PDB file of C-alpha atoms in Angstrom:
ATOM      1  CA  MET A   1      76.225  51.244 116.224  1.00 51.00           C
ATOM      2  CA  PRO A   2      75.419  54.961 115.924  1.00 52.00           C
ATOM      3  CA  SER A   3      75.430  56.393 112.436  1.00 52.00           C
ATOM      4  CA  PRO A   4      77.907  59.145 111.601  1.00 54.00           C
ATOM      5  CA  ASN A   5      76.642  62.688 111.914  1.00 58.00           C
ATOM      6  CA  PRO A   6      75.017  63.739 108.669  1.00 58.00           C
ATOM      7  CA  ARG A   7      76.532  66.816 107.106  1.00 59.00           C
ATOM      8  CA  ARG A   8      74.590  69.969 107.743  1.00 62.00           C
ATOM      9  CA  PRO A   9      73.731  72.097 104.685  1.00 56.00           C
ATOM     10  CA  ASP A  10      75.844  74.971 105.995  1.00 69.00           C
ATOM     11  CA  ASP A  11      79.033  72.906 106.367  1.00 87.00           C
ATOM     12  CA  LEU A  12      80.293  74.032 102.968  1.00 87.00           C
ATOM     13  CA  VAL A  13      79.708  77.680 103.819  1.00 89.00           C
ATOM     14  CA  GLN A  14      81.518  77.205 107.129  1.00 91.00           C
ATOM     15  CA  LEU A  15      84.473  75.533 105.414  1.00 90.00           C
ATOM     16  CA  LEU A  16      84.682  78.217 102.736  1.00 91.00           C
ATOM     17  CA  THR A  17      84.463  80.993 105.313  1.00 92.00           C
ATOM     18  CA  ARG A  18      87.125  79.416 107.522  1.00 92.00           C
ATOM     19  CA  ALA A  19      89.478  78.826 104.590  1.00 91.00           C
ATOM     20  CA  GLU A  20      88.970  82.379 103.287  1.00 92.00           C
ATOM     21  CA  ARG A  21      89.630  83.943 106.681  1.00 94.00           C
ATOM     22  CA  LEU A  22      92.732  81.851 107.322  1.00 92.00           C
ATOM     23  CA  ALA A  23      94.077  82.582 103.836  1.00 91.00           C
ATOM     24  CA  ALA A  24      93.338  86.316 104.199  1.00 92.00           C
ATOM     25  CA  ARG A  25      95.041  86.423 107.614  1.00 93.00           C
ATOM     26  CA  ARG A  26      98.140  84.762 106.201  1.00 92.00           C
ATOM     27  CA  LEU A  27      98.116  87.022 103.127  1.00 93.00           C
ATOM     28  CA  ARG A  28      97.657  90.149 105.273  1.00 94.00           C
ATOM     29  CA  ALA A  29     100.732  89.214 107.324  1.00 93.00           C
ATOM     30  CA  VAL A  30     102.866  88.903 104.168  1.00 93.00           C
ATOM     31  CA  LEU A  31     101.481  92.136 102.713  1.00 95.00           C
ATOM     32  CA  GLU A  32     102.018  94.098 105.930  1.00 94.00           C
ATOM     33  CA  GLU A  33     105.741  93.345 105.682  1.00 93.00           C
ATOM     34  CA  GLU A  34     105.656  95.016 102.254  1.00 92.00           C
ATOM     35  CA  GLY A  35     103.520  97.947 103.430  1.00 94.00           C
ATOM     36  CA  CYS A  36     100.431  96.947 101.459  1.00 96.00           C
ATOM     37  CA  SER A  37      96.814  96.355 102.448  1.00 95.00           C
ATOM     38  CA  LEU A  38      94.728  93.435 101.222  1.00 95.00           C
ATOM     39  CA  ASP A  39      92.413  95.810  99.315  1.00 96.00           C
ATOM     40  CA  ALA A  40      95.353  97.558  97.638  1.00 97.00           C
ATOM     41  CA  TRP A  41      96.840  94.170  96.716  1.00 97.00           C
ATOM     42  CA  ARG A  42      93.568  93.160  95.055  1.00 96.00           C
ATOM     43  CA  VAL A  43      93.501  96.385  93.014  1.00 97.00           C
ATOM     44  CA  LEU A  44      97.157  96.071  92.037  1.00 98.00           C
ATOM     45  CA  ALA A  45      96.583  92.429  91.059  1.00 97.00           C
ATOM     46  CA  LEU A  46      93.747  93.448  88.739  1.00 97.00           C
ATOM     47  CA  LEU A  47      95.856  96.199  87.182  1.00 97.00           C
ATOM     48  CA  SER A  48      98.906  93.957  86.783  1.00 97.00           C
ATOM     49  CA  ASP A  49      97.575  92.638  83.461  1.00 95.00           C
ATOM     50  CA  GLY A  50      98.523  95.966  81.868  1.00 91.00           C
ATOM     51  CA  GLU A  51      95.131  96.395  80.200  1.00 91.00           C
ATOM     52  CA  GLY A  52      93.830  99.343  82.209  1.00 91.00           C
ATOM     53  CA  HIS A  53      90.505  99.009  84.003  1.00 95.00           C
ATOM     54  CA  HIS A  54      87.453 101.181  84.557  1.00 93.00           C
ATOM     55  CA  MET A  55      86.680 102.052  88.138  1.00 93.00           C
ATOM     56  CA  THR A  56      83.444 100.041  88.038  1.00 93.00           C
ATOM     57  CA  ALA A  57      85.283  96.896  86.968  1.00 94.00           C
ATOM     58  CA  LEU A  58      87.938  97.477  89.625  1.00 96.00           C
ATOM     59  CA  ALA A  59      85.307  97.909  92.335  1.00 96.00           C
ATOM     60  CA  GLU A  60      83.637  94.643  91.329  1.00 95.00           C
ATOM     61  CA  GLY A  61      86.898  92.725  90.978  1.00 95.00           C
ATOM     62  CA  ALA A  62      88.310  93.999  94.276  1.00 95.00           C
ATOM     63  CA  PHE A  63      85.021  93.492  96.140  1.00 94.00           C
ATOM     64  CA  LEU A  64      84.926  97.144  97.194  1.00 96.00           C
ATOM     65  CA  PRO A  65      82.140  99.722  97.163  1.00 96.00           C
ATOM     66  CA  PRO A  66      82.881 102.450  94.578  1.00 94.00           C
ATOM     67  CA  PRO A  67      83.542 105.265  97.118  1.00 95.00           C
ATOM     68  CA  THR A  68      86.051 103.066  98.990  1.00 96.00           C
ATOM     69  CA  LEU A  69      87.763 102.118  95.735  1.00 96.00           C
ATOM     70  CA  THR A  70      88.018 105.778  94.710  1.00 95.00           C
ATOM     71  CA  LYS A  71      89.756 106.670  97.978  1.00 97.00           C
ATOM     72  CA  LEU A  72      92.108 103.710  97.622  1.00 97.00           C
ATOM     73  CA  VAL A  73      92.980 104.551  94.016  1.00 97.00           C
ATOM     74  CA  ASP A  74      93.574 108.169  95.082  1.00 97.00           C
ATOM     75  CA  GLN A  75      96.103 106.861  97.644  1.00 97.00           C
ATOM     76  CA  LEU A  76      97.760 104.638  95.042  1.00 97.00           C
ATOM     77  CA  VAL A  77      97.994 107.617  92.682  1.00 97.00           C
ATOM     78  CA  ASP A  78      99.546 109.717  95.472  1.00 97.00           C
ATOM     79  CA  GLU A  79     102.124 106.934  95.991  1.00 97.00           C
ATOM     80  CA  ASN A  80     102.876 106.942  92.237  1.00 97.00           C
ATOM     81  CA  LEU A  81     101.811 103.301  91.923  1.00 98.00           C
ATOM     82  CA  VAL A  82      98.753 103.947  89.730  1.00 97.00           C
ATOM     83  CA  HIS A  83      97.815 106.584  87.190  1.00 96.00           C
ATOM     84  CA  ARG A  84      94.520 107.399  85.542  1.00 95.00           C
ATOM     85  CA  ARG A  85      94.004 107.935  81.851  1.00 93.00           C
ATOM     86  CA  VAL A  86      90.937 108.932  79.873  1.00 91.00           C
ATOM     87  CA  ASP A  87      89.498 105.940  78.022  1.00 84.00           C
ATOM     88  CA  PRO A  88      90.262 106.534  74.333  1.00 86.00           C
ATOM     89  CA  PHE A  89      87.022 104.768  73.335  1.00 87.00           C
ATOM     90  CA  ASP A  90      84.733 106.510  75.839  1.00 86.00           C
ATOM     91  CA  ARG A  91      86.075 109.891  76.883  1.00 87.00           C
ATOM     92  CA  ARG A  92      83.601 110.027  79.784  1.00 88.00           C
ATOM     93  CA  ARG A  93      85.352 107.126  81.516  1.00 90.00           C
ATOM     94  CA  VAL A  94      88.720 106.808  83.160  1.00 91.00           C
ATOM     95  CA  LEU A  95      91.059 103.824  83.033  1.00 94.00           C
ATOM     96  CA  ALA A  96      93.475 103.019  85.845  1.00 96.00           C
ATOM     97  CA  HIS A  97      96.928 101.610  85.028  1.00 97.00           C
ATOM     98  CA  LEU A  98     100.011 100.689  87.022  1.00 97.00           C
ATOM     99  CA  THR A  99     102.894 103.121  86.754  1.00 97.00           C
ATOM    100  CA  PRO A 100     106.393 101.691  86.184  1.00 97.00           C
ATOM    101  CA  ARG A 101     106.927 102.058  89.944  1.00 97.00           C
ATOM    102  CA  GLY A 102     103.609 100.265  90.488  1.00 97.00           C
ATOM    103  CA  GLN A 103     104.739  97.418  88.220  1.00 97.00           C
ATOM    104  CA  GLU A 104     107.935  96.977  90.239  1.00 97.00           C
ATOM    105  CA  TYR A 105     106.000  97.119  93.502  1.00 97.00           C
ATOM    106  CA  TRP A 106     103.476  94.569  92.203  1.00 97.00           C
ATOM    107  CA  GLN A 107     106.255  92.189  91.159  1.00 97.00           C
ATOM    108  CA  ARG A 108     107.824  92.424  94.623  1.00 96.00           C
ATOM    109  CA  LEU A 109     104.438  91.816  96.267  1.00 96.00           C
ATOM    110  CA  ASP A 110     103.692  88.899  93.971  1.00 95.00           C
ATOM    111  CA  ARG A 111     107.025  87.217  94.790  1.00 94.00           C
ATOM    112  CA  ALA A 112     106.439  87.682  98.530  1.00 94.00           C
ATOM    113  CA  VAL A 113     102.887  86.341  98.326  1.00 93.00           C
ATOM    114  CA  ARG A 114     103.938  83.317  96.276  1.00 90.00           C
ATOM    115  CA  ALA A 115     106.787  82.580  98.702  1.00 90.00           C
ATOM    116  CA  GLY A 116     104.413  82.779 101.670  1.00 83.00           C
ATOM    117  CA  ARG A 117     101.687  80.621 100.130  1.00 83.00           C
ATOM    118  CA  PRO A 118     101.345  77.106 101.527  1.00 80.00           C
ATOM    119  CA  THR A 119     101.512  74.366  98.953  1.00 82.00           C
ATOM    120  CA  LEU A 120      98.849  71.747  98.515  1.00 82.00           C
ATOM    121  CA  GLY A 121      99.472  68.226  97.312  1.00 81.00           C
ATOM    122  CA  GLU A 122     100.243  67.334  93.704  1.00 82.00           C
ATOM    123  CA  GLY A 123      97.369  68.572  91.523  1.00 87.00           C
ATOM    124  CA  ASP A 124      95.283  69.713  94.503  1.00 88.00           C
ATOM    125  CA  GLU A 125      95.679  73.433  93.836  1.00 86.00           C
ATOM    126  CA  GLU A 126      94.411  73.092  90.268  1.00 89.00           C
ATOM    127  CA  LEU A 127      91.547  70.866  91.431  1.00 91.00           C
ATOM    128  CA  LEU A 128      90.589  73.341  94.161  1.00 90.00           C
ATOM    129  CA  ARG A 129      90.796  76.246  91.715  1.00 89.00           C
ATOM    130  CA  SER A 130      88.567  74.384  89.256  1.00 93.00           C
ATOM    131  CA  LEU A 131      85.997  73.440  91.891  1.00 92.00           C
ATOM    132  CA  LEU A 132      85.843  76.956  93.341  1.00 91.00           C
ATOM    133  CA  ASP A 133      85.499  78.442  89.865  1.00 91.00           C
ATOM    134  CA  ARG A 134      82.656  76.028  89.089  1.00 93.00           C
ATOM    135  CA  LEU A 135      80.973  76.799  92.415  1.00 91.00           C
ATOM    136  CA  ALA A 136      81.216  80.554  91.817  1.00 89.00           C
ATOM    137  CA  ALA A 137      79.806  80.183  88.290  1.00 92.00           C
ATOM    138  CA  THR A 138      76.942  78.016  89.548  1.00 91.00           C
ATOM    139  CA  LEU A 139      76.103  80.475  92.333  1.00 88.00           C
ATOM    140  CA  ALA A 140      76.263  83.430  89.920  1.00 87.00           C
ATOM    141  CA  GLU A 141      74.022  81.633  87.433  1.00 86.00           C
ATOM    142  CA  SER A 142      71.454  80.703  90.085  1.00 84.00           C
ATOM    143  CA  ALA A 143      71.408  84.325  91.280  1.00 76.00           C
ATOM    144  CA  ARG A 144      70.362  85.456  87.780  1.00 77.00           C
ATOM    145  CA  VAL A 145      67.371  83.129  87.661  1.00 64.00           C
TER     146      VAL A 145
END
């Protein structure tokens, strides 16, 4: 009897890539109906905590190069969704915040995204979230070594 195919080392990367691309495609379709790009959604999601964020932190959190983030934030400012404020603790830096209109827009986007998200089985979403978080932390730690 032939033995089952052993898993290749890159299977996990393939699975993660496939899942990310399928999820992004589905998310993009929902966001397009609301007139929002995936990159803008990521920035708005980061700003939705109401804390205000430096451009460097936004670029890292949204997975965007700084020049691309600056152009995107400029667009969001032009649309009155985001405003910039000087950081009261470091006057050389700028913090980005959602405007009231941006808050309303974010809430509408968030509802649409949640409604369009497929559901996993009981407890699976939390398990997946935990495993992905642990994987990301492990990969980040091994990159520092």
